[in-house]
Amino acid sequence: MNQIKTVIDLIKNEQIEQRSKHGFTEQHDRDEHYEGGLQRASLYALTLDAKYKQRGFEKFESKMQLKLKVERLVIASALLASEIDRLNNMK
């Protein structure tokens, strides 16, 4: 159970960093990523597959290429958590 908490903590901490350090707030996500941008970014982080590249995400994509796989998994998970938050807040 301890390891699950650690994984959840890693994802939550990454999500907090995306919001506080990079300014990707819930409002930003609602205004800017209503067409699947967060999902596509998470898929790119997971796979580094060019078919998931997006205009405006070039800096993000370059950074992902330098990350370890475990770091990319945490980032992708945080992006998906933000997408879930965005969808839940639309209700």
JSON list of N, CA and C in Angstrom, two decimals, residues 2-74:
[
{"chain": "A", "resi": 2, "resn": "ASN", "atom": "N", "xyz": [2.01, 1.17, 0.63]},
{"chain": "A", "resi": 2, "resn": "ASN", "atom": "CA", "xyz": [2.91, 2.32, 0.70]},
{"chain": "A", "resi": 2, "resn": "ASN", "atom": "C", "xyz": [3.35, 2.77, -0.68]},
{"chain": "A", "resi": 3, "resn": "GLN", "atom": "N", "xyz": [3.63, 1.83, -1.58]},
{"chain": "A", "resi": 3, "resn": "GLN", "atom": "CA", "xyz": [4.07, 2.18, -2.92]},
{"chain": "A", "resi": 3, "resn": "GLN", "atom": "C", "xyz": [2.96, 2.87, -3.71]},
{"chain": "A", "resi": 4, "resn": "ILE", "atom": "N", "xyz": [1.71, 2.46, -3.54]},
{"chain": "A", "resi": 4, "resn": "ILE", "atom": "CA", "xyz": [0.59, 3.11, -4.22]},
{"chain": "A", "resi": 4, "resn": "ILE", "atom": "C", "xyz": [0.51, 4.56, -3.78]},
{"chain": "A", "resi": 5, "resn": "LYS", "atom": "N", "xyz": [0.64, 4.81, -2.50]},
{"chain": "A", "resi": 5, "resn": "LYS", "atom": "CA", "xyz": [0.61, 6.18, -2.00]},
{"chain": "A", "resi": 5, "resn": "LYS", "atom": "C", "xyz": [1.74, 6.99, -2.61]},
{"chain": "A", "resi": 6, "resn": "THR", "atom": "N", "xyz": [2.89, 6.41, -2.75]},
{"chain": "A", "resi": 6, "resn": "THR", "atom": "CA", "xyz": [4.03, 7.10, -3.33]},
{"chain": "A", "resi": 6, "resn": "THR", "atom": "C", "xyz": [3.74, 7.48, -4.77]},
{"chain": "A", "resi": 7, "resn": "VAL", "atom": "N", "xyz": [3.15, 6.59, -5.53]},
{"chain": "A", "resi": 7, "resn": "VAL", "atom": "CA", "xyz": [2.81, 6.88, -6.92]},
{"chain": "A", "resi": 7, "resn": "VAL", "atom": "C", "xyz": [1.78, 8.00, -6.99]},
{"chain": "A", "resi": 8, "resn": "ILE", "atom": "N", "xyz": [0.76, 7.92, -6.16]},
{"chain": "A", "resi": 8, "resn": "ILE", "atom": "CA", "xyz": [-0.26, 8.96, -6.13]},
{"chain": "A", "resi": 8, "resn": "ILE", "atom": "C", "xyz": [0.36, 10.30, -5.73]},
{"chain": "A", "resi": 9, "resn": "ASP", "atom": "N", "xyz": [1.24, 10.27, -4.76]},
{"chain": "A", "resi": 9, "resn": "ASP", "atom": "CA", "xyz": [1.92, 11.50, -4.33]},
{"chain": "A", "resi": 9, "resn": "ASP", "atom": "C", "xyz": [2.77, 12.09, -5.46]},
{"chain": "A", "resi": 10, "resn": "LEU", "atom": "N", "xyz": [3.47, 11.25, -6.19]},
{"chain": "A", "resi": 10, "resn": "LEU", "atom": "CA", "xyz": [4.28, 11.73, -7.32]},
{"chain": "A", "resi": 10, "resn": "LEU", "atom": "C", "xyz": [3.40, 12.42, -8.36]},
{"chain": "A", "resi": 11, "resn": "ILE", "atom": "N", "xyz": [2.29, 11.81, -8.68]},
{"chain": "A", "resi": 11, "resn": "ILE", "atom": "CA", "xyz": [1.38, 12.37, -9.69]},
{"chain": "A", "resi": 11, "resn": "ILE", "atom": "C", "xyz": [0.78, 13.68, -9.19]},
{"chain": "A", "resi": 12, "resn": "LYS", "atom": "N", "xyz": [0.32, 13.70, -7.95]},
{"chain": "A", "resi": 12, "resn": "LYS", "atom": "CA", "xyz": [-0.29, 14.91, -7.40]},
{"chain": "A", "resi": 12, "resn": "LYS", "atom": "C", "xyz": [0.74, 16.03, -7.33]},
{"chain": "A", "resi": 13, "resn": "ASN", "atom": "N", "xyz": [1.96, 15.72, -6.91]},
{"chain": "A", "resi": 13, "resn": "ASN", "atom": "CA", "xyz": [3.01, 16.74, -6.84]},
{"chain": "A", "resi": 13, "resn": "ASN", "atom": "C", "xyz": [3.33, 17.29, -8.23]},
{"chain": "A", "resi": 14, "resn": "GLU", "atom": "N", "xyz": [3.33, 16.44, -9.24]},
{"chain": "A", "resi": 14, "resn": "GLU", "atom": "CA", "xyz": [3.57, 16.90, -10.61]},
{"chain": "A", "resi": 14, "resn": "GLU", "atom": "C", "xyz": [2.42, 17.81, -11.07]},
{"chain": "A", "resi": 15, "resn": "GLN", "atom": "N", "xyz": [1.21, 17.43, -10.74]},
{"chain": "A", "resi": 15, "resn": "GLN", "atom": "CA", "xyz": [0.06, 18.26, -11.12]},
{"chain": "A", "resi": 15, "resn": "GLN", "atom": "C", "xyz": [0.15, 19.63, -10.43]},
{"chain": "A", "resi": 16, "resn": "ILE", "atom": "N", "xyz": [0.52, 19.65, -9.17]},
{"chain": "A", "resi": 16, "resn": "ILE", "atom": "CA", "xyz": [0.68, 20.91, -8.44]},
{"chain": "A", "resi": 16, "resn": "ILE", "atom": "C", "xyz": [1.77, 21.76, -9.10]},
{"chain": "A", "resi": 17, "resn": "GLU", "atom": "N", "xyz": [2.88, 21.13, -9.49]},
{"chain": "A", "resi": 17, "resn": "GLU", "atom": "CA", "xyz": [3.95, 21.87, -10.17]},
{"chain": "A", "resi": 17, "resn": "GLU", "atom": "C", "xyz": [3.48, 22.43, -11.50]},
{"chain": "A", "resi": 18, "resn": "GLN", "atom": "N", "xyz": [2.74, 21.65, -12.27]},
{"chain": "A", "resi": 18, "resn": "GLN", "atom": "CA", "xyz": [2.23, 22.14, -13.55]},
{"chain": "A", "resi": 18, "resn": "GLN", "atom": "C", "xyz": [1.36, 23.38, -13.33]},
{"chain": "A", "resi": 19, "resn": "ARG", "atom": "N", "xyz": [0.61, 23.39, -12.26]},
{"chain": "A", "resi": 19, "resn": "ARG", "atom": "CA", "xyz": [-0.29, 24.53, -11.99]},
{"chain": "A", "resi": 19, "resn": "ARG", "atom": "C", "xyz": [0.45, 25.72, -11.42]},
{"chain": "A", "resi": 20, "resn": "SER", "atom": "N", "xyz": [1.31, 25.50, -10.42]},
{"chain": "A", "resi": 20, "resn": "SER", "atom": "CA", "xyz": [1.95, 26.63, -9.74]},
{"chain": "A", "resi": 20, "resn": "SER", "atom": "C", "xyz": [3.18, 27.15, -10.47]},
{"chain": "A", "resi": 21, "resn": "LYS", "atom": "N", "xyz": [4.04, 26.28, -10.91]},
{"chain": "A", "resi": 21, "resn": "LYS", "atom": "CA", "xyz": [5.29, 26.71, -11.56]},
{"chain": "A", "resi": 21, "resn": "LYS", "atom": "C", "xyz": [5.07, 27.13, -13.01]},
{"chain": "A", "resi": 22, "resn": "HIS", "atom": "N", "xyz": [4.24, 26.40, -13.72]},
{"chain": "A", "resi": 22, "resn": "HIS", "atom": "CA", "xyz": [4.06, 26.64, -15.15]},
{"chain": "A", "resi": 22, "resn": "HIS", "atom": "C", "xyz": [2.78, 27.41, -15.48]},
{"chain": "A", "resi": 23, "resn": "GLY", "atom": "N", "xyz": [1.93, 27.64, -14.47]},
{"chain": "A", "resi": 23, "resn": "GLY", "atom": "CA", "xyz": [0.72, 28.43, -14.69]},
{"chain": "A", "resi": 23, "resn": "GLY", "atom": "C", "xyz": [-0.41, 27.70, -15.38]},
{"chain": "A", "resi": 24, "resn": "PHE", "atom": "N", "xyz": [-0.34, 26.38, -15.44]},
{"chain": "A", "resi": 24, "resn": "PHE", "atom": "CA", "xyz": [-1.39, 25.61, -16.11]},
{"chain": "A", "resi": 24, "resn": "PHE", "atom": "C", "xyz": [-2.50, 25.31, -15.10]},
{"chain": "A", "resi": 25, "resn": "THR", "atom": "N", "xyz": [-3.24, 26.35, -14.77]},
{"chain": "A", "resi": 25, "resn": "THR", "atom": "CA", "xyz": [-4.30, 26.26, -13.78]},
{"chain": "A", "resi": 25, "resn": "THR", "atom": "C", "xyz": [-5.52, 25.54, -14.36]},
{"chain": "A", "resi": 26, "resn": "GLU", "atom": "N", "xyz": [-6.47, 25.26, -13.50]},
{"chain": "A", "resi": 26, "resn": "GLU", "atom": "CA", "xyz": [-7.70, 24.64, -13.97]},
{"chain": "A", "resi": 26, "resn": "GLU", "atom": "C", "xyz": [-8.42, 25.57, -14.95]},
{"chain": "A", "resi": 27, "resn": "GLN", "atom": "N", "xyz": [-8.37, 26.87, -14.70]},
{"chain": "A", "resi": 27, "resn": "GLN", "atom": "CA", "xyz": [-8.97, 27.83, -15.63]},
{"chain": "A", "resi": 27, "resn": "GLN", "atom": "C", "xyz": [-8.27, 27.79, -16.99]},
{"chain": "A", "resi": 28, "resn": "HIS", "atom": "N", "xyz": [-6.95, 27.73, -16.97]},
{"chain": "A", "resi": 28, "resn": "HIS", "atom": "CA", "xyz": [-6.17, 27.61, -18.22]},
{"chain": "A", "resi": 28, "resn": "HIS", "atom": "C", "xyz": [-6.60, 26.36, -18.98]},
{"chain": "A", "resi": 29, "resn": "ASP", "atom": "N", "xyz": [-6.71, 25.25, -18.27]},
{"chain": "A", "resi": 29, "resn": "ASP", "atom": "CA", "xyz": [-7.09, 23.99, -18.92]},
{"chain": "A", "resi": 29, "resn": "ASP", "atom": "C", "xyz": [-8.48, 24.09, -19.55]},
{"chain": "A", "resi": 30, "resn": "ARG", "atom": "N", "xyz": [-9.42, 24.73, -18.84]},
{"chain": "A", "resi": 30, "resn": "ARG", "atom": "CA", "xyz": [-10.78, 24.89, -19.39]},
{"chain": "A", "resi": 30, "resn": "ARG", "atom": "C", "xyz": [-10.76, 25.78, -20.63]},
{"chain": "A", "resi": 31, "resn": "ASP", "atom": "N", "xyz": [-9.96, 26.84, -20.59]},
{"chain": "A", "resi": 31, "resn": "ASP", "atom": "CA", "xyz": [-9.94, 27.81, -21.69]},
{"chain": "A", "resi": 31, "resn": "ASP", "atom": "C", "xyz": [-9.14, 27.32, -22.90]},
{"chain": "A", "resi": 32, "resn": "GLU", "atom": "N", "xyz": [-8.08, 26.58, -22.68]},
{"chain": "A", "resi": 32, "resn": "GLU", "atom": "CA", "xyz": [-7.13, 26.26, -23.74]},
{"chain": "A", "resi": 32, "resn": "GLU", "atom": "C", "xyz": [-7.16, 24.81, -24.22]},
{"chain": "A", "resi": 33, "resn": "HIS", "atom": "N", "xyz": [-7.60, 23.89, -23.41]},
{"chain": "A", "resi": 33, "resn": "HIS", "atom": "CA", "xyz": [-7.44, 22.46, -23.74]},
{"chain": "A", "resi": 33, "resn": "HIS", "atom": "C", "xyz": [-8.77, 21.72, -23.83]},
{"chain": "A", "resi": 34, "resn": "TYR", "atom": "N", "xyz": [-9.74, 22.35, -24.47]},
{"chain": "A", "resi": 34, "resn": "TYR", "atom": "CA", "xyz": [-11.07, 21.76, -24.57]},
{"chain": "A", "resi": 34, "resn": "TYR", "atom": "C", "xyz": [-11.18, 20.80, -25.75]},
{"chain": "A", "resi": 35, "resn": "GLU", "atom": "N", "xyz": [-10.16, 20.68, -26.56]},
{"chain": "A", "resi": 35, "resn": "GLU", "atom": "CA", "xyz": [-10.21, 19.78, -27.72]},
{"chain": "A", "resi": 35, "resn": "GLU", "atom": "C", "xyz": [-9.23, 18.61, -27.61]},
{"chain": "A", "resi": 36, "resn": "GLY", "atom": "N", "xyz": [-8.98, 18.15, -26.42]},
{"chain": "A", "resi": 36, "resn": "GLY", "atom": "CA", "xyz": [-8.15, 16.97, -26.23]},
{"chain": "A", "resi": 36, "resn": "GLY", "atom": "C", "xyz": [-6.66, 17.23, -26.11]},
{"chain": "A", "resi": 37, "resn": "GLY", "atom": "N", "xyz": [-6.26, 18.48, -25.90]},
{"chain": "A", "resi": 37, "resn": "GLY", "atom": "CA", "xyz": [-4.84, 18.81, -25.82]},
{"chain": "A", "resi": 37, "resn": "GLY", "atom": "C", "xyz": [-4.11, 18.12, -24.68]},
{"chain": "A", "resi": 38, "resn": "LEU", "atom": "N", "xyz": [-4.76, 18.00, -23.54]},
{"chain": "A", "resi": 38, "resn": "LEU", "atom": "CA", "xyz": [-4.11, 17.35, -22.40]},
{"chain": "A", "resi": 38, "resn": "LEU", "atom": "C", "xyz": [-3.94, 15.85, -22.66]},
{"chain": "A", "resi": 39, "resn": "GLN", "atom": "N", "xyz": [-4.94, 15.24, -23.26]},
{"chain": "A", "resi": 39, "resn": "GLN", "atom": "CA", "xyz": [-4.84, 13.82, -23.60]},
{"chain": "A", "resi": 39, "resn": "GLN", "atom": "C", "xyz": [-3.70, 13.58, -24.59]},
{"chain": "A", "resi": 40, "resn": "ARG", "atom": "N", "xyz": [-3.66, 14.40, -25.63]},
{"chain": "A", "resi": 40, "resn": "ARG", "atom": "CA", "xyz": [-2.61, 14.24, -26.64]},
{"chain": "A", "resi": 40, "resn": "ARG", "atom": "C", "xyz": [-1.22, 14.47, -26.03]},
{"chain": "A", "resi": 41, "resn": "ALA", "atom": "N", "xyz": [-1.11, 15.46, -25.16]},
{"chain": "A", "resi": 41, "resn": "ALA", "atom": "CA", "xyz": [0.18, 15.72, -24.50]},
{"chain": "A", "resi": 41, "resn": "ALA", "atom": "C", "xyz": [0.59, 14.52, -23.64]},
{"chain": "A", "resi": 42, "resn": "SER", "atom": "N", "xyz": [-0.37, 13.92, -22.96]},
{"chain": "A", "resi": 42, "resn": "SER", "atom": "CA", "xyz": [-0.04, 12.74, -22.14]},
{"chain": "A", "resi": 42, "resn": "SER", "atom": "C", "xyz": [0.39, 11.57, -23.02]},
{"chain": "A", "resi": 43, "resn": "LEU", "atom": "N", "xyz": [-0.29, 11.40, -24.16]},
{"chain": "A", "resi": 43, "resn": "LEU", "atom": "CA", "xyz": [0.10, 10.33, -25.08]},
{"chain": "A", "resi": 43, "resn": "LEU", "atom": "C", "xyz": [1.50, 10.56, -25.64]},
{"chain": "A", "resi": 44, "resn": "TYR", "atom": "N", "xyz": [1.82, 11.82, -25.94]},
{"chain": "A", "resi": 44, "resn": "TYR", "atom": "CA", "xyz": [3.17, 12.11, -26.41]},
{"chain": "A", "resi": 44, "resn": "TYR", "atom": "C", "xyz": [4.20, 11.80, -25.32]},
{"chain": "A", "resi": 45, "resn": "ALA", "atom": "N", "xyz": [3.91, 12.21, -24.08]},
{"chain": "A", "resi": 45, "resn": "ALA", "atom": "CA", "xyz": [4.84, 11.94, -22.98]},
{"chain": "A", "resi": 45, "resn": "ALA", "atom": "C", "xyz": [5.05, 10.43, -22.80]},
{"chain": "A", "resi": 46, "resn": "LEU", "atom": "N", "xyz": [3.99, 9.66, -22.98]},
{"chain": "A", "resi": 46, "resn": "LEU", "atom": "CA", "xyz": [4.10, 8.21, -22.81]},
{"chain": "A", "resi": 46, "resn": "LEU", "atom": "C", "xyz": [4.90, 7.55, -23.93]},
{"chain": "A", "resi": 47, "resn": "THR", "atom": "N", "xyz": [4.67, 8.00, -25.16]},
{"chain": "A", "resi": 47, "resn": "THR", "atom": "CA", "xyz": [5.19, 7.27, -26.32]},
{"chain": "A", "resi": 47, "resn": "THR", "atom": "C", "xyz": [6.31, 7.97, -27.09]},
{"chain": "A", "resi": 48, "resn": "LEU", "atom": "N", "xyz": [6.38, 9.29, -26.97]},
{"chain": "A", "resi": 48, "resn": "LEU", "atom": "CA", "xyz": [7.28, 10.12, -27.79]},
{"chain": "A", "resi": 48, "resn": "LEU", "atom": "C", "xyz": [6.99, 9.95, -29.29]},
{"chain": "A", "resi": 49, "resn": "ASP", "atom": "N", "xyz": [5.78, 9.54, -29.60]},
{"chain": "A", "resi": 49, "resn": "ASP", "atom": "CA", "xyz": [5.37, 9.30, -30.99]},
{"chain": "A", "resi": 49, "resn": "ASP", "atom": "C", "xyz": [4.96, 10.61, -31.64]},
{"chain": "A", "resi": 50, "resn": "ALA", "atom": "N", "xyz": [5.55, 10.90, -32.79]},
{"chain": "A", "resi": 50, "resn": "ALA", "atom": "CA", "xyz": [5.30, 12.16, -33.49]},
{"chain": "A", "resi": 50, "resn": "ALA", "atom": "C", "xyz": [3.83, 12.38, -33.85]},
{"chain": "A", "resi": 51, "resn": "LYS", "atom": "N", "xyz": [3.05, 11.31, -33.94]},
{"chain": "A", "resi": 51, "resn": "LYS", "atom": "CA", "xyz": [1.64, 11.48, -34.31]},
{"chain": "A", "resi": 51, "resn": "LYS", "atom": "C", "xyz": [0.85, 12.21, -33.21]},
{"chain": "A", "resi": 52, "resn": "TYR", "atom": "N", "xyz": [1.42, 12.35, -32.02]},
{"chain": "A", "resi": 52, "resn": "TYR", "atom": "CA", "xyz": [0.75, 13.06, -30.93]},
{"chain": "A", "resi": 52, "resn": "TYR", "atom": "C", "xyz": [1.29, 14.48, -30.73]},
{"chain": "A", "resi": 53, "resn": "LYS", "atom": "N", "xyz": [2.18, 14.92, -31.60]},
{"chain": "A", "resi": 53, "resn": "LYS", "atom": "CA", "xyz": [2.69, 16.28, -31.50]},
{"chain": "A", "resi": 53, "resn": "LYS", "atom": "C", "xyz": [1.57, 17.28, -31.77]},
{"chain": "A", "resi": 54, "resn": "GLN", "atom": "N", "xyz": [1.68, 18.47, -31.15]},
{"chain": "A", "resi": 54, "resn": "GLN", "atom": "CA", "xyz": [0.67, 19.51, -31.29]},
{"chain": "A", "resi": 54, "resn": "GLN", "atom": "C", "xyz": [1.34, 20.86, -31.48]},
{"chain": "A", "resi": 55, "resn": "ARG", "atom": "N", "xyz": [0.69, 21.71, -32.22]},
{"chain": "A", "resi": 55, "resn": "ARG", "atom": "CA", "xyz": [1.18, 23.07, -32.36]},
{"chain": "A", "resi": 55, "resn": "ARG", "atom": "C", "xyz": [1.07, 23.75, -30.99]},
{"chain": "A", "resi": 56, "resn": "GLY", "atom": "N", "xyz": [2.11, 24.47, -30.61]},
{"chain": "A", "resi": 56, "resn": "GLY", "atom": "CA", "xyz": [2.14, 25.16, -29.33]},
{"chain": "A", "resi": 56, "resn": "GLY", "atom": "C", "xyz": [2.73, 24.32, -28.20]},
{"chain": "A", "resi": 57, "resn": "PHE", "atom": "N", "xyz": [3.05, 23.06, -28.47]},
{"chain": "A", "resi": 57, "resn": "PHE", "atom": "CA", "xyz": [3.60, 22.17, -27.45]},
{"chain": "A", "resi": 57, "resn": "PHE", "atom": "C", "xyz": [5.07, 21.82, -27.74]},
{"chain": "A", "resi": 58, "resn": "GLU", "atom": "N", "xyz": [5.71, 22.57, -28.63]},
{"chain": "A", "resi": 58, "resn": "GLU", "atom": "CA", "xyz": [7.07, 22.22, -29.05]},
{"chain": "A", "resi": 58, "resn": "GLU", "atom": "C", "xyz": [8.05, 22.19, -27.87]},
{"chain": "A", "resi": 59, "resn": "LYS", "atom": "N", "xyz": [7.97, 23.16, -26.98]},
{"chain": "A", "resi": 59, "resn": "LYS", "atom": "CA", "xyz": [8.88, 23.19, -25.83]},
{"chain": "A", "resi": 59, "resn": "LYS", "atom": "C", "xyz": [8.65, 21.98, -24.93]},
{"chain": "A", "resi": 60, "resn": "PHE", "atom": "N", "xyz": [7.39, 21.67, -24.68]},
{"chain": "A", "resi": 60, "resn": "PHE", "atom": "CA", "xyz": [7.02, 20.50, -23.88]},
{"chain": "A", "resi": 60, "resn": "PHE", "atom": "C", "xyz": [7.58, 19.22, -24.52]},
{"chain": "A", "resi": 61, "resn": "GLU", "atom": "N", "xyz": [7.38, 19.10, -25.83]},
{"chain": "A", "resi": 61, "resn": "GLU", "atom": "CA", "xyz": [7.82, 17.89, -26.53]},
{"chain": "A", "resi": 61, "resn": "GLU", "atom": "C", "xyz": [9.34, 17.74, -26.49]},
{"chain": "A", "resi": 62, "resn": "SER", "atom": "N", "xyz": [10.06, 18.84, -26.62]},
{"chain": "A", "resi": 62, "resn": "SER", "atom": "CA", "xyz": [11.52, 18.79, -26.52]},
{"chain": "A", "resi": 62, "resn": "SER", "atom": "C", "xyz": [11.96, 18.34, -25.13]},
{"chain": "A", "resi": 63, "resn": "LYS", "atom": "N", "xyz": [11.30, 18.87, -24.11]},
{"chain": "A", "resi": 63, "resn": "LYS", "atom": "CA", "xyz": [11.63, 18.48, -22.74]},
{"chain": "A", "resi": 63, "resn": "LYS", "atom": "C", "xyz": [11.35, 17.00, -22.49]},
{"chain": "A", "resi": 64, "resn": "MET", "atom": "N", "xyz": [10.26, 16.49, -23.04]},
{"chain": "A", "resi": 64, "resn": "MET", "atom": "CA", "xyz": [9.91, 15.08, -22.82]},
{"chain": "A", "resi": 64, "resn": "MET", "atom": "C", "xyz": [10.98, 14.15, -23.37]},
{"chain": "A", "resi": 65, "resn": "GLN", "atom": "N", "xyz": [11.62, 14.54, -24.45]},
{"chain": "A", "resi": 65, "resn": "GLN", "atom": "CA", "xyz": [12.65, 13.70, -25.05]},
{"chain": "A", "resi": 65, "resn": "GLN", "atom": "C", "xyz": [13.87, 13.54, -24.15]},
{"chain": "A", "resi": 66, "resn": "LEU", "atom": "N", "xyz": [14.03, 14.44, -23.19]},
{"chain": "A", "resi": 66, "resn": "LEU", "atom": "CA", "xyz": [15.18, 14.40, -22.27]},
{"chain": "A", "resi": 66, "resn": "LEU", "atom": "C", "xyz": [14.86, 13.69, -20.96]},
{"chain": "A", "resi": 67, "resn": "LYS", "atom": "N", "xyz": [13.59, 13.35, -20.75]},
{"chain": "A", "resi": 67, "resn": "LYS", "atom": "CA", "xyz": [13.16, 12.76, -19.48]},
{"chain": "A", "resi": 67, "resn": "LYS", "atom": "C", "xyz": [13.31, 11.24, -19.49]},
{"chain": "A", "resi": 68, "resn": "LEU", "atom": "N", "xyz": [13.52, 10.70, -18.30]},
{"chain": "A", "resi": 68, "resn": "LEU", "atom": "CA", "xyz": [13.49, 9.25, -18.12]},
{"chain": "A", "resi": 68, "resn": "LEU", "atom": "C", "xyz": [12.05, 8.77, -18.27]},
{"chain": "A", "resi": 69, "resn": "LYS", "atom": "N", "xyz": [11.90, 7.51, -18.61]},
{"chain": "A", "resi": 69, "resn": "LYS", "atom": "CA", "xyz": [10.56, 6.96, -18.82]},
{"chain": "A", "resi": 69, "resn": "LYS", "atom": "C", "xyz": [9.68, 7.12, -17.58]},
{"chain": "A", "resi": 70, "resn": "VAL", "atom": "N", "xyz": [10.22, 6.87, -16.41]},
{"chain": "A", "resi": 70, "resn": "VAL", "atom": "CA", "xyz": [9.42, 6.99, -15.19]},
{"chain": "A", "resi": 70, "resn": "VAL", "atom": "C", "xyz": [8.96, 8.43, -14.99]},
{"chain": "A", "resi": 71, "resn": "GLU", "atom": "N", "xyz": [9.79, 9.40, -15.32]},
{"chain": "A", "resi": 71, "resn": "GLU", "atom": "CA", "xyz": [9.39, 10.81, -15.22]},
{"chain": "A", "resi": 71, "resn": "GLU", "atom": "C", "xyz": [8.26, 11.11, -16.21]},
{"chain": "A", "resi": 72, "resn": "ARG", "atom": "N", "xyz": [8.38, 10.58, -17.42]},
{"chain": "A", "resi": 72, "resn": "ARG", "atom": "CA", "xyz": [7.34, 10.80, -18.42]},
{"chain": "A", "resi": 72, "resn": "ARG", "atom": "C", "xyz": [6.02, 10.16, -18.01]},
{"chain": "A", "resi": 73, "resn": "LEU", "atom": "N", "xyz": [6.09, 9.01, -17.37]},
{"chain": "A", "resi": 73, "resn": "LEU", "atom": "CA", "xyz": [4.87, 8.35, -16.87]},
{"chain": "A", "resi": 73, "resn": "LEU", "atom": "C", "xyz": [4.16, 9.20, -15.83]},
{"chain": "A", "resi": 74, "resn": "VAL", "atom": "N", "xyz": [4.93, 9.79, -14.93]},
{"chain": "A", "resi": 74, "resn": "VAL", "atom": "CA", "xyz": [4.34, 10.65, -13.90]},
{"chain": "A", "resi": 74, "resn": "VAL", "atom": "C", "xyz": [3.73, 11.89, -14.54]}
]
